[in-house]
mmCIF file of C-alpha atoms and ligand atoms in Angstrom:
data_model
loop_
_atom_site.group_PDB
_atom_site.id
_atom_site.type_symbol
_atom_site.label_atom_id
_atom_site.label_comp_id
_atom_site.label_asym_id
_atom_site.label_seq_id
_atom_site.Cartn_x
_atom_site.Cartn_y
_atom_site.Cartn_z
ATOM 1 C CA UNK A 1 16.551 -4.316 14.046
ATOM 2 C CA UNK A 2 18.511 -5.474 10.812
ATOM 3 C CA UNK A 3 22.011 -4.185 11.459
ATOM 4 C CA UNK A 4 23.299 -5.367 8.088
ATOM 5 C CA UNK A 5 20.880 -3.542 6.185
ATOM 6 C CA UNK A 6 21.455 -0.407 8.329
ATOM 7 C CA UNK A 7 25.147 -0.688 7.769
ATOM 8 C CA UNK A 8 24.507 -1.248 4.029
ATOM 9 C CA UNK A 9 22.509 2.174 4.022
ATOM 10 C CA UNK A 10 25.203 3.926 6.254
ATOM 11 C CA UNK A 11 27.863 2.888 3.759
ATOM 12 C CA UNK A 12 25.751 4.004 0.985
ATOM 13 C CA UNK A 13 25.542 7.353 2.766
ATOM 14 C CA UNK A 14 29.193 7.533 3.016
ATOM 15 C CA UNK A 15 28.912 7.239 6.746
ATOM 16 C CA UNK A 16 30.552 4.910 9.231
ATOM 17 C CA UNK A 17 28.443 2.041 10.395
ATOM 18 C CA UNK A 18 27.814 1.974 14.206
ATOM 19 C CA UNK A 19 25.810 0.261 16.767
ATOM 20 C CA UNK A 20 22.724 1.848 17.931
ATOM 21 C CA UNK A 21 23.075 0.273 21.368
ATOM 22 C CA UNK A 22 26.211 1.344 23.510
ATOM 23 C CA UNK A 23 27.484 3.374 20.787
ATOM 24 C CA UNK A 24 29.309 6.353 21.674
ATOM 25 C CA UNK A 25 29.470 9.508 19.705
ATOM 26 C CA UNK A 26 32.783 9.955 17.783
ATOM 27 C CA UNK A 27 32.482 13.747 18.116
ATOM 28 C CA UNK A 28 30.088 14.844 20.838
ATOM 29 C CA UNK A 29 28.120 17.758 19.933
ATOM 30 C CA UNK A 30 28.203 20.624 22.132
ATOM 31 C CA UNK A 31 24.922 21.280 23.992
ATOM 32 C CA UNK A 32 23.758 24.836 23.951
ATOM 33 C CA UNK A 33 21.393 26.458 26.027
ATOM 34 C CA UNK A 34 17.760 25.963 24.779
ATOM 35 C CA UNK A 35 16.391 28.819 22.882
ATOM 36 C CA UNK A 36 12.715 29.454 23.647
ATOM 37 C CA UNK A 37 10.678 30.093 20.617
ATOM 38 C CA UNK A 38 6.905 31.011 21.027
ATOM 39 C CA UNK A 39 4.257 29.478 18.629
ATOM 40 C CA UNK A 40 3.102 31.558 15.880
ATOM 41 C CA UNK A 41 -0.223 33.499 16.448
ATOM 42 C CA UNK A 42 -3.128 31.821 14.921
ATOM 43 C CA UNK A 43 -4.774 33.204 11.763
ATOM 44 C CA UNK A 44 -8.458 33.895 11.719
ATOM 45 C CA UNK A 45 -10.275 30.841 10.376
ATOM 46 C CA UNK A 46 -11.672 31.995 6.983
ATOM 47 C CA UNK A 47 -13.032 28.702 5.624
ATOM 48 C CA UNK A 48 -15.213 25.751 6.777
ATOM 49 C CA UNK A 49 -14.986 23.014 4.311
ATOM 50 C CA UNK A 50 -17.899 20.821 4.203
ATOM 51 C CA UNK A 51 -17.760 17.996 6.850
ATOM 52 C CA UNK A 52 -15.263 19.780 9.172
ATOM 53 C CA UNK A 53 -17.723 21.569 11.524
ATOM 54 C CA UNK A 54 -17.343 24.923 12.909
ATOM 55 C CA UNK A 55 -14.788 23.868 15.369
ATOM 56 C CA UNK A 56 -11.434 26.042 15.411
ATOM 57 C CA UNK A 57 -8.310 24.407 13.849
ATOM 58 C CA UNK A 58 -6.784 24.005 17.211
ATOM 59 C CA UNK A 59 -9.552 21.857 18.243
ATOM 60 C CA UNK A 60 -9.683 19.397 15.243
ATOM 61 C CA UNK A 61 -8.635 15.821 15.543
ATOM 62 C CA UNK A 62 -6.425 14.281 12.708
ATOM 63 C CA UNK A 63 -9.111 13.325 10.326
ATOM 64 C CA UNK A 64 -10.976 16.503 10.242
ATOM 65 C CA UNK A 65 -7.862 18.607 10.379
ATOM 66 C CA UNK A 66 -6.567 16.608 7.217
ATOM 67 C CA UNK A 67 -10.136 17.437 5.697
ATOM 68 C CA UNK A 68 -9.911 20.986 6.388
ATOM 69 C CA UNK A 69 -6.458 21.258 4.813
ATOM 70 C CA UNK A 70 -7.698 19.500 1.835
ATOM 71 C CA UNK A 71 -10.189 22.240 1.075
ATOM 72 C CA UNK A 72 -8.091 25.091 2.311
ATOM 73 C CA UNK A 73 -7.696 28.233 0.143
ATOM 74 C CA UNK A 74 -6.522 30.443 2.907
ATOM 75 C CA UNK A 75 -3.377 31.385 0.688
ATOM 76 C CA UNK A 76 -2.441 31.529 -3.021
ATOM 77 C CA UNK A 77 -0.703 28.290 -3.014
ATOM 78 C CA UNK A 78 -3.995 26.437 -3.411
ATOM 79 C CA UNK A 79 -4.225 27.860 -7.000
ATOM 80 C CA UNK A 80 -1.091 26.038 -7.998
ATOM 81 C CA UNK A 81 -1.574 22.726 -6.282
ATOM 82 C CA UNK A 82 -2.919 19.374 -7.645
ATOM 83 C CA UNK A 83 -3.642 18.395 -4.022
ATOM 84 C CA UNK A 84 -2.564 19.289 -0.498
ATOM 85 C CA UNK A 85 0.265 17.294 1.079
ATOM 86 C CA UNK A 86 -0.886 16.957 4.700
ATOM 87 C CA UNK A 87 1.875 14.682 6.128
ATOM 88 C CA UNK A 88 2.541 11.001 6.601
ATOM 89 C CA UNK A 89 3.614 8.590 9.488
ATOM 90 C CA UNK A 90 2.321 7.158 12.695
ATOM 91 C CA UNK A 91 0.085 9.494 14.749
ATOM 92 C CA UNK A 92 1.904 8.545 17.623
ATOM 93 C CA UNK A 93 5.428 9.042 16.302
ATOM 94 C CA UNK A 94 8.221 10.262 18.762
ATOM 95 C CA UNK A 95 9.913 12.042 15.906
ATOM 96 C CA UNK A 96 8.558 14.745 13.859
ATOM 97 C CA UNK A 97 10.470 15.711 10.600
ATOM 98 C CA UNK A 98 9.595 19.216 9.308
ATOM 99 C CA UNK A 99 10.512 20.215 5.719
ATOM 100 C CA UNK A 100 9.747 23.456 3.712
ATOM 101 C CA UNK A 101 6.817 22.416 1.224
ATOM 102 C CA UNK A 102 5.937 19.667 -1.485
ATOM 103 C CA UNK A 103 7.773 19.573 -4.743
ATOM 104 C CA UNK A 104 6.431 18.443 -8.096
ATOM 105 C CA UNK A 105 6.386 14.800 -7.322
ATOM 106 C CA UNK A 106 4.943 15.350 -3.732
ATOM 107 C CA UNK A 107 2.164 17.389 -5.231
ATOM 108 C CA UNK A 108 1.453 14.763 -7.593
ATOM 109 C CA UNK A 109 1.123 11.923 -5.022
ATOM 110 C CA UNK A 110 0.051 13.786 -2.103
ATOM 111 C CA UNK A 111 2.924 12.472 0.112
ATOM 112 C CA UNK A 112 5.998 14.579 1.443
ATOM 113 C CA UNK A 113 9.477 13.627 0.798
ATOM 114 C CA UNK A 114 9.506 11.115 -1.893
ATOM 115 C CA UNK A 115 11.840 10.923 -4.887
ATOM 116 C CA UNK A 116 15.470 10.893 -4.487
ATOM 117 C CA UNK A 117 15.486 13.270 -1.516
ATOM 118 C CA UNK A 118 12.826 11.425 0.273
ATOM 119 C CA UNK A 119 14.430 8.222 -0.241
ATOM 120 C CA UNK A 120 17.735 9.524 1.035
ATOM 121 C CA UNK A 121 15.655 10.880 4.073
ATOM 122 C CA UNK A 122 14.142 7.428 4.500
ATOM 123 C CA UNK A 123 17.704 5.824 4.658
ATOM 124 C CA UNK A 124 18.878 8.236 7.093
ATOM 125 C CA UNK A 125 15.962 7.784 9.374
ATOM 126 C CA UNK A 126 16.427 3.977 9.057
ATOM 127 C CA UNK A 127 20.030 4.285 10.291
ATOM 128 C CA UNK A 128 18.819 5.568 13.563
ATOM 129 C CA UNK A 129 16.147 3.026 13.748
ATOM 130 C CA UNK A 130 13.033 5.307 12.706
ATOM 131 C CA UNK A 131 10.718 5.079 9.531
ATOM 132 C CA UNK A 132 7.530 6.751 8.374
ATOM 133 C CA UNK A 133 5.995 3.220 8.069
ATOM 134 C CA UNK A 134 7.713 1.295 10.937
ATOM 135 C CA UNK A 135 8.247 -2.345 10.862
ATOM 136 C CA UNK A 136 8.667 -4.516 14.027
ATOM 137 C CA UNK A 137 11.667 -3.015 15.951
ATOM 138 C CA UNK A 138 11.611 0.361 14.335
ATOM 139 C CA UNK A 139 10.278 3.700 15.840
ATOM 140 C CA UNK A 140 7.840 5.897 14.203
ATOM 141 C CA UNK A 141 8.777 9.218 12.383
ATOM 142 C CA UNK A 142 6.022 11.549 11.195
ATOM 143 C CA UNK A 143 6.844 13.867 8.207
ATOM 144 C CA UNK A 144 5.200 17.209 7.554
ATOM 145 C CA UNK A 145 5.801 20.520 5.900
ATOM 146 C CA UNK A 146 5.683 24.058 6.757
ATOM 147 C CA UNK A 147 3.351 24.558 3.900
ATOM 148 C CA UNK A 148 0.852 22.029 2.716
ATOM 149 C CA UNK A 149 0.630 23.261 -1.033
ATOM 150 C CA UNK A 150 3.299 23.292 -3.649
ATOM 151 C CA UNK A 151 4.866 26.677 -4.195
ATOM 152 C CA UNK A 152 5.128 27.245 -8.106
ATOM 153 C CA UNK A 153 8.458 26.414 -9.613
ATOM 154 C CA UNK A 154 9.449 25.257 -6.273
ATOM 155 C CA UNK A 155 10.091 28.736 -5.072
ATOM 156 C CA UNK A 156 10.410 29.512 -1.215
ATOM 157 C CA UNK A 157 7.096 30.026 0.475
ATOM 158 C CA UNK A 158 6.126 33.688 1.115
ATOM 159 C CA UNK A 159 5.714 34.688 4.872
ATOM 160 C CA UNK A 160 2.259 35.215 4.375
ATOM 161 C CA UNK A 161 1.642 31.738 3.012
ATOM 162 C CA UNK A 162 3.714 29.988 5.713
ATOM 163 C CA UNK A 163 1.821 32.148 8.231
ATOM 164 C CA UNK A 164 -1.676 31.182 7.036
ATOM 165 C CA UNK A 165 -0.484 27.426 6.941
ATOM 166 C CA UNK A 166 0.982 27.588 10.551
ATOM 167 C CA UNK A 167 -2.140 26.678 12.550
ATOM 168 C CA UNK A 168 -2.288 23.355 10.486
ATOM 169 C CA UNK A 169 1.380 22.626 11.551
ATOM 170 C CA UNK A 170 0.900 23.788 14.996
ATOM 171 C CA UNK A 171 -2.158 21.344 15.412
ATOM 172 C CA UNK A 172 -0.218 18.581 13.933
ATOM 173 C CA UNK A 173 2.415 19.188 16.621
ATOM 174 C CA UNK A 174 0.013 19.459 19.210
ATOM 175 C CA UNK A 175 -1.748 16.075 18.319
ATOM 176 C CA UNK A 176 1.428 14.247 17.701
ATOM 177 C CA UNK A 177 3.369 15.633 21.008
ATOM 178 C CA UNK A 178 6.712 14.253 19.406
ATOM 179 C CA UNK A 179 9.731 13.848 21.646
ATOM 180 C CA UNK A 180 11.844 15.736 19.104
ATOM 181 C CA UNK A 181 11.301 17.793 16.051
ATOM 182 C CA UNK A 182 13.916 17.851 13.427
ATOM 183 C CA UNK A 183 13.708 20.888 11.136
ATOM 184 C CA UNK A 184 15.503 19.894 7.729
ATOM 185 C CA UNK A 185 16.894 22.655 5.678
ATOM 186 C CA UNK A 186 17.152 26.414 6.127
ATOM 187 C CA UNK A 187 13.559 27.416 4.818
ATOM 188 C CA UNK A 188 11.875 25.029 7.327
ATOM 189 C CA UNK A 189 14.073 26.001 10.277
ATOM 190 C CA UNK A 190 13.678 29.475 9.673
ATOM 191 C CA UNK A 191 10.146 29.272 9.328
ATOM 192 C CA UNK A 192 9.460 27.069 12.320
ATOM 193 C CA UNK A 193 11.749 29.164 14.771
ATOM 194 C CA UNK A 194 11.166 32.527 13.324
ATOM 195 C CA UNK A 195 14.727 33.383 12.711
ATOM 196 C CA UNK A 196 16.792 34.665 9.800
ATOM 197 C CA UNK A 197 19.891 32.813 11.057
ATOM 198 C CA UNK A 198 21.731 30.777 8.499
ATOM 199 C CA UNK A 199 21.439 27.080 8.759
ATOM 200 C CA UNK A 200 25.104 26.558 9.682
ATOM 201 C CA UNK A 201 24.529 28.599 13.026
ATOM 202 C CA UNK A 202 21.370 26.782 13.687
ATOM 203 C CA UNK A 203 22.892 23.419 13.443
ATOM 204 C CA UNK A 204 25.025 24.350 16.376
ATOM 205 C CA UNK A 205 22.173 25.192 18.672
ATOM 206 C CA UNK A 206 19.278 23.626 20.563
ATOM 207 C CA UNK A 207 15.941 25.104 20.077
ATOM 208 C CA UNK A 208 12.528 24.336 21.621
ATOM 209 C CA UNK A 209 9.394 24.916 19.926
ATOM 210 C CA UNK A 210 5.913 24.522 22.000
ATOM 211 C CA UNK A 211 8.066 23.042 24.729
ATOM 212 C CA UNK A 212 9.456 20.315 22.335
ATOM 213 C CA UNK A 213 13.208 20.080 21.569
ATOM 214 C CA UNK A 214 14.243 21.193 18.244
ATOM 215 C CA UNK A 215 17.213 20.261 16.049
ATOM 216 C CA UNK A 216 18.276 21.752 12.740
ATOM 217 C CA UNK A 217 20.056 19.838 9.967
ATOM 218 C CA UNK A 218 20.573 19.869 6.209
ATOM 219 C CA UNK A 219 17.898 19.114 3.709
ATOM 220 C CA UNK A 220 18.331 15.724 1.989
ATOM 221 C CA UNK A 221 18.146 17.383 -1.271
ATOM 222 C CA UNK A 222 21.043 19.652 -0.351
ATOM 223 C CA UNK A 223 23.168 16.419 0.655
ATOM 224 C CA UNK A 224 22.428 15.005 -2.937
ATOM 225 C CA UNK A 225 24.013 18.051 -4.332
ATOM 226 C CA UNK A 226 26.766 18.270 -1.707
ATOM 227 C CA UNK A 227 27.510 14.919 -0.574
ATOM 228 C CA UNK A 228 30.608 16.139 1.367
ATOM 229 C CA UNK A 229 28.120 17.498 3.987
ATOM 230 C CA UNK A 230 26.747 13.954 4.809
ATOM 231 C CA UNK A 231 29.214 13.529 7.645
ATOM 232 C CA UNK A 232 27.824 16.683 9.515
ATOM 233 C CA UNK A 233 24.209 15.455 8.641
ATOM 234 C CA UNK A 234 25.054 12.121 10.175
ATOM 235 C CA UNK A 235 26.609 13.873 13.423
ATOM 236 C CA UNK A 236 23.140 15.733 13.591
ATOM 237 C CA UNK A 237 21.213 12.479 13.362
ATOM 238 C CA UNK A 238 23.413 10.742 16.079
ATOM 239 C CA UNK A 239 22.564 13.733 18.151
ATOM 240 C CA UNK A 240 18.769 13.235 17.516
ATOM 241 C CA UNK A 241 19.016 9.708 18.310
ATOM 242 C CA UNK A 242 20.774 10.579 21.617
ATOM 243 C CA UNK A 243 17.946 13.078 22.469
ATOM 244 C CA UNK A 244 15.265 10.490 21.431
ATOM 245 C CA UNK A 245 16.766 7.612 23.564
ATOM 246 C CA UNK A 246 17.067 10.062 26.497
ATOM 247 C CA UNK A 247 13.315 11.631 26.127
HETATM 248 FE FE1 SF4 B 1 -3.894 26.554 2.934
HETATM 249 FE FE2 SF4 B 1 -1.568 25.980 3.618
HETATM 250 FE FE3 SF4 B 1 -2.426 25.299 1.113
HETATM 251 FE FE4 SF4 B 1 -1.955 28.016 1.882
HETATM 252 S S1 SF4 B 1 -0.199 26.271 1.892
HETATM 253 S S2 SF4 B 1 -3.807 27.095 0.634
HETATM 254 S S3 SF4 B 1 -2.742 27.954 3.992
HETATM 255 S S4 SF4 B 1 -3.097 24.511 3.113
#
């Protein structure tokens, strides 16, 4: 692990460099009782794109699952997309980052979390030793969204859209079997955990989804607008690192 590079990123993020091994949290985060949240119910399969067979979504492996998503027309969002944005990262990643949905750049390039917010997310992950394309000494992080198609004008996904897309995310979680899920931003957290709680409250709690621990933190785009919150975000990441190390 390149600690000098990590320290550089941490200073750029406005955070105090620390050592990954043996580092003690400056402000321990209180552990709350896990809150069990059941998986969303599957929606009826309405399409079977050529080549993906007749298997239900919950039985598809990575490649046919991605193919099915690429041809999906289950909700209105297929009309406004350039392409679907399935997810990125190693398929055995221990950490799963879940965001809201693709923005304009992601829609163009077919990859989640690129642009300025994506770069910030990559730096934050690097600071705890994780990456969407891990090099030697780094751990893998898989990045996906609640909806796989861009909502027009970056509006929030509607309940029927995130509901229609949920079986794809659920199958990604099932295939990945991550040690930890981090939901970034209010929309992702509320959708995943089926709650209307504000993000500030969710940050203080520990959840579970499909038996996997879930942490909630700020969306990197929000941190770009509100850099003063980077300290809280860094506390969340250190908590994530502790949970991953302990898993
Ligand atoms: Fe299908 Fe999800 Fe895209 Fe809606 S957002 S069309 S459910 S892939």
